[in-house]
Short mmCIF file of C-alpha atoms in Angstrom, two decimals:
data_model
loop_
_atom_site.label_atom_id
_atom_site.label_comp_id
_atom_site.label_asym_id
_atom_site.label_seq_id
_atom_site.Cartn_x
_atom_site.Cartn_y
_atom_site.Cartn_z
CA MET A 1 20.13 -42.91 86.69
CA THR A 2 17.85 -45.58 87.68
CA GLU A 3 15.75 -47.47 85.40
CA THR A 4 12.39 -46.62 85.26
CA PRO A 5 10.66 -49.59 86.31
CA ALA A 6 8.07 -51.26 83.90
CA LEU A 7 4.48 -49.94 84.29
CA PRO A 8 1.11 -52.67 85.09
CA ALA A 9 -1.03 -52.84 82.00
CA LEU A 10 -3.91 -51.73 84.94
CA TRP A 11 -2.55 -48.89 86.87
CA PRO A 12 -4.28 -48.70 89.89
CA ALA A 13 -5.12 -44.65 90.17
CA PRO A 14 -4.37 -43.33 93.28
CA LEU A 15 -7.27 -42.14 95.66
CA ALA A 16 -6.37 -38.07 97.16
CA ASP A 17 -7.16 -38.83 100.92
CA GLY A 18 -6.63 -35.25 101.88
CA ALA A 19 -5.75 -31.88 100.23
CA VAL A 20 -2.99 -31.90 97.63
CA HIS A 21 -0.02 -29.58 98.50
CA ALA A 22 2.86 -29.41 96.01
CA THR A 23 4.97 -27.58 93.57
CA VAL A 24 5.21 -29.70 90.45
CA THR A 25 7.58 -28.99 87.59
CA VAL A 26 6.30 -29.66 84.28
CA PRO A 27 8.61 -30.53 81.15
CA GLY A 28 8.76 -28.37 78.48
CA SER A 29 5.52 -27.54 75.82
CA LYS A 30 5.63 -30.28 72.83
CA SER A 31 4.01 -27.95 70.67
CA VAL A 32 6.77 -25.50 71.20
CA THR A 33 9.46 -28.29 71.32
CA ASN A 34 8.58 -29.37 67.88
CA ARG A 35 7.88 -25.80 66.17
CA ALA A 36 10.98 -25.43 67.52
CA LEU A 37 13.00 -27.96 65.80
CA VAL A 38 11.64 -27.61 62.44
CA LEU A 39 12.32 -23.94 61.87
CA ALA A 40 16.10 -24.78 63.56
CA ALA A 41 16.13 -27.54 60.72
CA LEU A 42 15.53 -24.60 58.12
CA ALA A 43 17.21 -21.98 59.55
CA ALA A 44 20.49 -20.85 57.84
CA GLU A 45 22.54 -21.37 60.36
CA PRO A 46 22.91 -23.64 63.42
CA GLY A 47 20.40 -22.46 66.85
CA TRP A 48 19.76 -23.86 69.78
CA VAL A 49 16.38 -25.25 71.27
CA ARG A 50 16.96 -25.30 75.30
CA ARG A 51 14.84 -27.25 77.90
CA PRO A 52 13.02 -29.14 74.86
CA LEU A 53 9.95 -31.70 75.35
CA ARG A 54 12.12 -35.14 75.77
CA SER A 55 8.91 -37.71 74.97
CA ARG A 56 8.14 -39.94 72.25
CA ASP A 57 6.35 -36.98 69.89
CA SER A 58 9.46 -34.89 69.77
CA GLN A 59 11.82 -38.53 69.83
CA LEU A 60 10.12 -38.92 66.81
CA MET A 61 10.28 -35.62 65.63
CA SER A 62 14.51 -35.32 66.29
CA ASP A 63 14.82 -38.94 65.04
CA ALA A 64 13.00 -38.07 61.98
CA LEU A 65 15.05 -34.13 60.95
CA ARG A 66 18.20 -36.61 61.32
CA ALA A 67 17.62 -39.28 58.87
CA LEU A 68 16.97 -36.03 57.00
CA GLY A 69 20.02 -34.88 57.63
CA VAL A 70 19.93 -32.47 60.13
CA GLY A 71 22.55 -32.44 63.08
CA ILE A 72 21.04 -32.46 66.56
CA GLU A 73 23.72 -32.56 69.74
CA GLU A 74 22.13 -33.09 72.69
CA THR A 75 24.15 -31.33 75.92
CA VAL A 76 23.06 -31.00 79.56
CA SER A 77 24.17 -28.21 81.91
CA SER A 78 24.08 -28.88 85.53
CA SER A 79 23.77 -25.26 86.48
CA SER A 80 20.56 -24.68 87.43
CA ALA A 81 21.22 -20.60 86.98
CA GLY A 82 22.61 -20.59 83.77
CA SER A 83 25.88 -21.13 81.89
CA ALA A 84 28.97 -18.54 81.22
CA ASP A 85 26.91 -17.10 77.86
CA GLY A 86 24.02 -16.12 79.64
CA ALA A 87 21.93 -18.91 78.92
CA VAL A 88 19.49 -20.92 80.74
CA GLY A 89 20.70 -24.18 82.46
CA GLY A 90 18.72 -27.68 81.95
CA GLU A 91 19.07 -29.73 78.30
CA ALA A 92 19.69 -28.29 75.72
CA TRP A 93 19.72 -29.30 71.55
CA ARG A 94 22.12 -27.36 69.09
CA ILE A 95 20.58 -28.06 65.70
CA ILE A 96 22.85 -27.87 63.03
CA PRO A 97 21.03 -27.60 59.89
CA ALA A 98 22.29 -29.45 56.64
CA ALA A 99 21.35 -30.09 52.70
CA LEU A 100 18.21 -32.35 53.28
CA HIS A 101 18.16 -35.50 51.38
CA GLY A 102 16.76 -38.95 50.89
CA PRO A 103 15.68 -41.71 50.50
CA THR A 104 14.74 -42.69 54.19
CA THR A 105 12.13 -43.42 56.41
CA VAL A 106 10.21 -41.72 58.88
CA ASP A 107 8.13 -42.97 61.50
CA VAL A 108 5.45 -40.42 62.38
CA GLY A 109 4.27 -42.89 65.44
CA ASN A 110 0.81 -41.28 66.02
CA ALA A 111 2.40 -37.91 66.44
CA GLY A 112 0.12 -34.97 64.70
CA THR A 113 3.05 -32.62 64.52
CA VAL A 114 4.96 -35.22 62.72
CA MET A 115 2.82 -36.49 60.49
CA ARG A 116 1.74 -33.14 59.08
CA PHE A 117 4.89 -30.31 59.82
CA LEU A 118 7.46 -32.97 57.70
CA PRO A 119 5.93 -33.60 54.57
CA PRO A 120 6.66 -29.87 53.68
CA VAL A 121 9.82 -29.86 54.65
CA ALA A 122 10.50 -33.42 52.63
CA THR A 123 9.81 -31.27 49.43
CA LEU A 124 12.77 -29.67 50.21
CA ALA A 125 14.84 -32.55 49.86
CA ASP A 126 16.91 -34.65 47.51
CA GLY A 127 15.40 -37.64 46.99
CA ASP A 128 12.42 -39.88 48.33
CA ILE A 129 11.18 -39.18 51.69
CA ARG A 130 8.43 -42.26 52.57
CA PHE A 131 5.82 -41.25 55.66
CA ASP A 132 4.52 -44.22 57.56
CA GLY A 133 3.41 -44.60 61.52
CA ASP A 134 1.36 -46.29 63.98
CA PRO A 135 -2.25 -48.17 62.17
CA ARG A 136 -4.07 -44.93 64.16
CA SER A 137 -2.43 -43.00 61.53
CA TYR A 138 -3.45 -44.31 58.90
CA GLU A 139 -6.76 -42.89 59.49
CA ARG A 140 -5.86 -39.42 60.77
CA PRO A 141 -6.64 -36.58 58.32
CA LEU A 142 -3.98 -35.78 55.84
CA GLY A 143 -5.25 -35.25 52.58
CA GLN A 144 -5.59 -31.11 52.94
CA VAL A 145 -1.72 -31.03 53.23
CA ILE A 146 -1.07 -33.70 50.77
CA THR A 147 -3.33 -31.38 48.20
CA ALA A 148 -2.25 -28.33 49.09
CA LEU A 149 1.37 -29.56 48.42
CA ARG A 150 0.87 -30.71 44.68
CA THR A 151 -0.99 -27.41 44.52
CA LEU A 152 2.35 -25.94 45.58
CA GLY A 153 4.41 -27.98 42.97
CA ALA A 154 4.96 -31.57 45.31
CA ARG A 155 5.03 -34.94 43.87
CA ILE A 156 3.82 -37.19 46.54
CA ASP A 157 2.68 -40.61 46.00
CA ASP A 158 0.19 -41.76 48.51
CA ASP A 159 -2.27 -44.68 46.40
CA GLY A 160 -4.87 -42.01 46.62
CA ARG A 161 -5.57 -42.59 50.28
CA GLY A 162 -5.10 -38.98 50.92
CA ALA A 163 -3.45 -40.04 54.02
CA LEU A 164 -0.46 -42.41 55.21
CA PRO A 165 1.68 -44.13 54.42
CA MET A 166 2.95 -42.17 51.44
CA THR A 167 5.78 -41.00 50.00
CA VAL A 168 7.30 -37.54 49.16
CA GLN A 169 9.78 -37.28 45.80
CA GLY A 170 11.67 -34.76 47.05
CA GLY A 171 13.16 -31.93 44.23
CA GLY A 172 15.56 -29.99 46.38
CA ALA A 173 12.82 -27.14 46.60
CA LEU A 174 9.31 -26.00 46.66
CA GLU A 175 7.71 -23.16 44.27
CA GLY A 176 5.41 -22.20 46.51
CA GLY A 177 2.55 -19.67 45.96
CA THR A 178 -1.31 -19.39 46.98
CA VAL A 179 -3.16 -22.40 48.23
CA GLU A 180 -6.22 -22.71 49.69
CA ILE A 181 -7.18 -25.12 52.16
CA ASP A 182 -9.65 -26.56 54.71
CA ALA A 183 -8.28 -26.74 57.98
CA SER A 184 -11.48 -27.50 60.17
CA ASN A 185 -10.58 -30.78 61.26
CA SER A 186 -6.84 -29.52 62.30
CA SER A 187 -5.12 -26.05 62.63
CA GLN A 188 -2.00 -28.28 61.99
CA PHE A 189 -2.81 -28.34 58.37
CA VAL A 190 -2.30 -24.29 58.31
CA SER A 191 0.80 -24.22 60.52
CA ALA A 192 2.54 -27.42 58.56
CA LEU A 193 2.48 -25.04 55.43
CA LEU A 194 3.52 -21.65 57.04
CA LEU A 195 6.37 -23.45 58.62
CA SER A 196 8.15 -24.50 55.37
CA ALA A 197 7.12 -21.47 54.04
CA PRO A 198 10.42 -19.18 53.78
CA ARG A 199 12.21 -22.21 52.02
CA PHE A 200 9.81 -22.34 49.37
CA ASN A 201 10.74 -20.12 46.13
CA GLN A 202 7.51 -17.91 46.32
CA GLY A 203 6.59 -18.36 50.02
CA VAL A 204 3.29 -19.13 50.53
CA GLU A 205 -0.35 -17.26 50.86
CA VAL A 206 -2.85 -19.89 52.38
CA ARG A 207 -6.39 -18.71 52.19
CA HIS A 208 -8.58 -21.24 54.57
CA VAL A 209 -12.08 -22.06 53.20
CA GLY A 210 -13.55 -24.30 55.45
CA GLY A 211 -15.86 -24.27 58.40
CA ASN A 212 -14.42 -22.71 62.03
CA LEU A 213 -11.34 -22.89 62.53
CA PRO A 214 -10.35 -24.88 65.61
CA SER A 215 -7.44 -24.10 67.63
CA MET A 216 -6.11 -20.74 66.56
CA PRO A 217 -3.85 -20.19 69.38
CA HIS A 218 -1.56 -22.95 67.83
CA ILE A 219 -1.21 -20.50 64.72
CA ARG A 220 -0.48 -17.91 66.41
CA MET A 221 1.97 -19.84 68.13
CA THR A 222 3.51 -20.92 64.70
CA VAL A 223 3.69 -17.25 63.43
CA GLU A 224 5.15 -16.35 66.68
CA MET A 225 8.04 -18.28 66.24
CA LEU A 226 8.23 -17.80 62.73
CA ARG A 227 8.60 -14.21 63.13
CA ALA A 228 11.33 -14.44 65.85
CA ALA A 229 12.87 -16.60 63.79
CA GLY A 230 13.05 -13.61 61.10
CA ALA A 231 10.49 -14.98 58.43
CA GLN A 232 8.13 -11.53 57.33
CA VAL A 233 4.14 -13.18 58.47
CA ASP A 234 0.89 -11.30 57.03
CA THR A 235 -2.00 -12.02 59.60
CA PRO A 236 -5.56 -11.96 59.82
CA GLU A 237 -4.69 -10.03 63.25
CA ALA A 238 -2.26 -7.75 61.57
CA GLY A 239 -5.42 -6.44 58.98
CA GLY A 240 -5.29 -8.87 56.66
CA GLU A 241 -7.77 -10.73 54.82
CA LYS A 242 -9.99 -13.14 57.45
CA ASP A 243 -8.25 -16.66 57.49
CA VAL A 244 -5.22 -16.16 55.02
CA TRP A 245 -1.81 -15.90 55.97
CA ARG A 246 1.00 -14.57 54.21
CA VAL A 247 4.83 -15.90 54.79
CA ALA A 248 7.34 -14.27 52.64
CA PRO A 249 10.36 -16.67 50.91
CA GLY A 250 13.77 -16.13 53.10
CA ALA A 251 16.36 -17.18 55.23
CA LEU A 252 15.42 -18.32 59.01
CA LEU A 253 17.57 -17.50 61.50
CA GLY A 254 19.32 -19.80 63.85
CA ARG A 255 17.71 -18.88 67.66
CA ASP A 256 18.56 -19.55 70.69
CA MET A 257 14.89 -20.87 71.91
CA VAL A 258 14.05 -21.58 75.64
CA VAL A 259 10.85 -23.52 75.53
CA GLU A 260 8.40 -22.92 77.98
CA PRO A 261 6.25 -25.45 80.26
CA ASP A 262 3.33 -27.51 78.69
CA LEU A 263 0.67 -25.59 80.01
CA SER A 264 -2.16 -28.18 78.59
CA ASN A 265 0.16 -31.05 80.22
CA ALA A 266 -0.12 -28.40 83.79
CA GLN A 267 -3.78 -29.79 83.45
CA PRO A 268 -4.20 -32.71 85.71
CA PHE A 269 -2.52 -30.99 88.45
CA LEU A 270 -3.91 -28.12 88.44
CA ALA A 271 -7.50 -30.09 88.39
CA ALA A 272 -6.00 -32.15 91.82
CA ALA A 273 -5.57 -28.95 93.68
CA LEU A 274 -9.53 -28.26 92.34
CA ILE A 275 -11.03 -31.73 93.16
CA THR A 276 -9.45 -31.77 96.53
CA GLY A 277 -8.65 -28.15 97.76
CA GLY A 278 -5.22 -28.06 98.15
CA THR A 279 -2.78 -25.89 95.99
CA VAL A 280 -0.42 -26.65 93.59
CA THR A 281 2.30 -24.62 92.24
CA VAL A 282 3.54 -24.86 88.63
CA PRO A 283 6.94 -23.07 88.71
CA ASP A 284 8.17 -20.68 85.56
CA TRP A 285 4.16 -20.48 84.49
CA PRO A 286 4.83 -17.44 81.53
CA ARG A 287 2.96 -14.09 82.20
CA ARG A 288 2.41 -14.30 78.29
CA THR A 289 2.03 -17.21 76.26
CA THR A 290 0.51 -18.36 72.85
CA GLN A 291 -0.21 -21.77 74.47
CA PRO A 292 -4.05 -23.05 75.08
CA GLY A 293 -3.15 -24.10 78.24
CA ASP A 294 -3.12 -20.51 79.48
CA ALA A 295 -7.08 -20.81 79.31
CA LEU A 296 -7.42 -23.33 82.27
CA ARG A 297 -6.35 -20.53 84.49
CA ARG A 298 -9.95 -19.37 83.32
CA ILE A 299 -12.02 -22.37 83.28
CA PHE A 300 -10.65 -24.30 86.25
CA THR A 301 -11.55 -20.93 88.36
CA GLU A 302 -14.89 -20.71 86.81
CA MET A 303 -15.08 -24.28 88.27
CA GLY A 304 -14.39 -23.65 91.52
CA GLY A 305 -10.83 -22.45 91.80
CA SER A 306 -8.38 -19.36 92.14
CA CYS A 307 -5.03 -18.57 90.78
CA GLU A 308 -2.05 -16.49 90.98
CA LEU A 309 0.66 -15.33 89.03
CA THR A 310 3.86 -15.21 90.96
CA ASP A 311 7.20 -14.99 91.15
CA ALA A 312 6.97 -18.76 92.31
CA GLY A 313 5.02 -19.20 89.26
CA LEU A 314 1.29 -20.35 88.59
CA VAL A 315 -0.12 -21.03 91.81
CA PHE A 316 -3.53 -22.32 91.84
CA THR A 317 -5.55 -22.79 95.05
CA GLY A 318 -9.27 -25.15 95.12
CA THR A 319 -12.07 -25.13 98.01
CA GLY A 320 -12.81 -28.78 97.24
CA LYS A 321 -15.87 -27.75 95.30
CA ILE A 322 -16.25 -28.50 91.57
CA HIS A 323 -19.01 -26.31 89.51
CA GLY A 324 -20.22 -27.13 86.44
CA ILE A 325 -19.54 -25.34 83.34
CA ASP A 326 -20.97 -24.32 79.47
CA VAL A 327 -18.00 -23.53 77.61
CA ASP A 328 -16.72 -23.07 73.98
CA LEU A 329 -13.61 -25.19 73.93
CA SER A 330 -12.98 -24.57 70.09
CA GLU A 331 -9.39 -22.65 70.65
CA VAL A 332 -8.41 -25.42 73.32
CA GLY A 333 -9.72 -28.52 72.02
CA GLU A 334 -6.93 -30.50 73.78
CA LEU A 335 -8.25 -29.50 77.48
CA THR A 336 -11.21 -31.39 77.12
CA PRO A 337 -10.62 -35.17 78.28
CA GLY A 338 -9.24 -32.99 81.89
CA ILE A 339 -12.34 -30.65 81.91
CA ALA A 340 -14.64 -33.65 81.16
CA ALA A 341 -12.74 -35.70 83.59
CA VAL A 342 -13.28 -32.35 86.02
CA ALA A 343 -16.82 -31.72 85.21
CA ALA A 344 -17.94 -35.36 85.86
CA LEU A 345 -17.47 -34.70 89.63
CA ALA A 346 -18.90 -31.44 90.14
CA ASP A 347 -21.65 -30.34 91.76
CA SER A 348 -23.94 -29.31 88.26
CA GLU A 349 -24.36 -29.94 84.58
CA SER A 350 -21.49 -29.31 82.24
CA VAL A 351 -21.68 -28.46 78.57
CA LEU A 352 -18.72 -28.75 76.38
CA ARG A 353 -19.25 -26.78 73.07
CA GLY A 354 -17.16 -26.24 69.46
CA VAL A 355 -14.73 -29.56 69.88
CA ALA A 356 -16.20 -31.73 66.93
CA HIS A 357 -12.63 -31.99 65.52
CA LEU A 358 -11.55 -34.25 68.34
CA ARG A 359 -12.93 -37.20 66.70
CA LEU A 360 -10.13 -36.97 64.62
CA HIS A 361 -7.36 -36.78 67.18
CA GLU A 362 -5.52 -39.53 68.30
CA THR A 363 -8.62 -41.28 69.17
CA ASP A 364 -12.33 -40.37 68.80
CA ARG A 365 -12.27 -38.35 72.31
CA LEU A 366 -16.03 -37.30 72.54
CA ALA A 367 -16.75 -40.87 71.88
CA ALA A 368 -14.29 -42.68 74.28
CA LEU A 369 -14.55 -40.28 77.03
CA THR A 370 -18.49 -40.63 76.91
CA LYS A 371 -17.59 -44.47 77.08
CA GLU A 372 -15.05 -44.70 79.90
CA ILE A 373 -16.77 -41.85 82.53
CA ASN A 374 -20.39 -43.36 81.86
CA ALA A 375 -18.31 -47.01 82.52
CA LEU A 376 -17.47 -45.92 85.86
CA GLY A 377 -21.08 -44.43 86.31
CA GLY A 378 -21.23 -41.28 84.94
CA ASP A 379 -23.64 -39.34 82.91
CA VAL A 380 -21.95 -38.38 79.63
CA THR A 381 -23.59 -38.01 76.45
CA GLU A 382 -22.31 -36.56 72.95
CA THR A 383 -23.10 -33.62 71.17
CA GLU A 384 -22.90 -32.35 67.22
CA ASP A 385 -19.50 -30.72 68.31
CA GLY A 386 -19.21 -31.51 71.99
CA LEU A 387 -20.18 -33.29 75.92
CA ARG A 388 -23.24 -33.14 78.11
CA ILE A 389 -21.86 -34.34 81.13
CA ARG A 390 -24.36 -35.00 84.02
CA PRO A 391 -22.45 -35.70 87.58
CA ARG A 392 -23.58 -38.56 89.26
CA ARG A 393 -21.86 -41.23 91.74
CA MET A 394 -18.88 -42.92 90.61
CA HIS A 395 -17.33 -46.18 91.18
CA GLY A 396 -14.24 -47.67 90.29
CA GLY A 397 -13.32 -50.19 87.06
CA VAL A 398 -11.00 -50.14 83.91
CA PHE A 399 -10.44 -46.95 82.45
CA HIS A 400 -9.43 -47.48 78.52
CA THR A 401 -6.83 -45.15 77.17
CA TYR A 402 -7.29 -45.80 73.23
CA ASP A 403 -3.42 -44.98 73.27
CA ASP A 404 -4.28 -41.63 73.87
CA HIS A 405 -2.02 -39.90 76.24
CA ARG A 406 -4.74 -37.40 77.43
CA MET A 407 -7.55 -40.29 78.28
CA ALA A 408 -4.61 -41.44 80.20
CA THR A 409 -4.35 -38.13 82.45
CA ALA A 410 -8.40 -37.95 82.67
CA GLY A 411 -9.07 -41.50 83.90
CA ALA A 412 -6.23 -40.70 87.00
CA VAL A 413 -7.67 -37.41 87.57
CA ILE A 414 -10.73 -39.06 88.04
CA GLY A 415 -9.15 -41.77 90.24
CA LEU A 416 -8.34 -38.88 92.89
CA ALA A 417 -11.93 -39.23 93.58
CA VAL A 418 -13.51 -42.21 93.02
CA GLU A 419 -12.03 -45.29 94.45
CA GLY A 420 -10.56 -48.29 92.66
CA VAL A 421 -10.14 -47.12 89.38
CA GLN A 422 -7.28 -49.03 86.96
CA ILE A 423 -6.16 -47.25 83.74
CA GLU A 424 -5.24 -49.25 81.62
CA ASN A 425 -1.95 -48.43 79.42
CA VAL A 426 -0.80 -45.05 81.31
CA ALA A 427 2.37 -45.44 79.76
CA THR A 428 1.09 -43.77 77.00
CA THR A 429 1.35 -40.60 78.57
CA ALA A 430 5.27 -40.84 77.56
CA LYS A 431 3.82 -39.25 74.33
CA THR A 432 3.60 -35.79 75.76
CA LEU A 433 4.50 -35.92 79.75
CA PRO A 434 7.94 -38.29 80.49
CA ASP A 435 7.39 -40.08 84.09
CA PHE A 436 3.50 -38.88 84.15
CA PRO A 437 3.25 -41.81 86.89
CA ARG A 438 5.82 -40.96 89.25
CA MET A 439 5.06 -37.22 89.02
CA TRP A 440 1.50 -37.98 90.06
CA THR A 441 2.49 -40.15 93.02
CA ASP A 442 5.31 -37.40 94.41
CA MET A 443 2.28 -34.77 93.81
CA LEU A 444 0.00 -36.75 96.39
CA ALA A 445 2.96 -37.23 98.62
CA GLY A 446 3.47 -33.58 98.85
CA ASP A 447 7.06 -33.74 96.77
CA ALA A 448 7.96 -31.34 94.29
CA GLY A 449 7.60 -33.73 91.03
CA GLY A 450 9.05 -32.66 87.37
CA PRO A 451 12.09 -32.95 85.20
CA GLY A 452 14.78 -32.00 88.20
CA ALA A 453 14.04 -35.09 89.88
CA PRO A 454 16.00 -38.50 89.97
CA GLY A 455 14.82 -40.57 86.96
CA ALA A 456 13.14 -37.90 85.50
CA GLY A 457 13.39 -37.38 81.36
CA ALA A 458 12.67 -33.89 80.60
CA GLY A 459 13.85 -30.78 81.53
CA ALA A 460 10.85 -27.97 82.07
#
């Protein structure tokens, strides 16, 4: 494998010189990969995670689990048609559960799934587990998880900050029980408690008591993956009380999990077809999924494109005309930066609603999008819970990313139609989308970009 060349501090976003026609193989879902790793680590027997995402976030998760004592063996099958045991080809990680132990330090980077999913796991370890991360991680909300874990019997030293850095004093078990939590800032607060709950002595009953709960598809993803691993979960969708989830104590089974492509990471490539009037095919798009990114089929169709699920994958076609949209993104907030980028190039005003919680993501995404699009000549204003975008003729300039991967891909989308856009720190896309710059230029050249190509870093 050839070494990936260093990226410039200011990456010139390529300008599209015509309609894009390409097949883009998107790496695996970060959300699925990191949930699968946690569930496999807590299982009673070894399991497999196949076609995982290899990115900074998933590497942080796997490194943290190894530090806690979990065995993770990485293998690669050269066969794309499958192996002798009937499993799919590509990269596969064999997860070997073990007695969790400290003392050790977990580096969460700026990964929400690591900083929130692993403290409950750490309560099951013997010894102290210290959690630390990037400077931005100190500012991201974690207090609700800390308070909930204390209610369930955990001992946590955070010097009263309700945030990182902190130390979980693992006792080898956690009593569990009923807990109330305000998860209006992040659905990950609920998922964090549910994922480890089968290992708690009493399981858990989580009651959300705050305002609107964002990103419900991610909670549904957590529930489905728990059930696939053998957990008993009672949910509001199953006729239970509103915003109450119950997980019974019990052993988790080692499973053979195949990770879906990350549909949210397909967004910039689909946007390229919409903007240029081209066609992009994303192989292996699931016909049924809990991923929020599946909403792109509806949203981008309303904005002027068309799509079809075929045996080849999702085939998305644009006309080159982009319409504004008034849309509630509360369940799919992570799509907001890419939708905002497309909306800035539309033929009418857009209003993006229901995403006030994005102010607490990798960066304040609402403020960042407003500042950066306006710096290129756009007209974006923040609302109480979103953005109002009035399209204007834009010009080149530096598009800052704030170490946020979705800001970087949003800037690249604008750069397709606006000459002279330079993305500051495009390397931040490695958080969830390894080798994005190469995939982007390959797409514009009409090549089949993605993890199967030389130098790529992840299976789809």
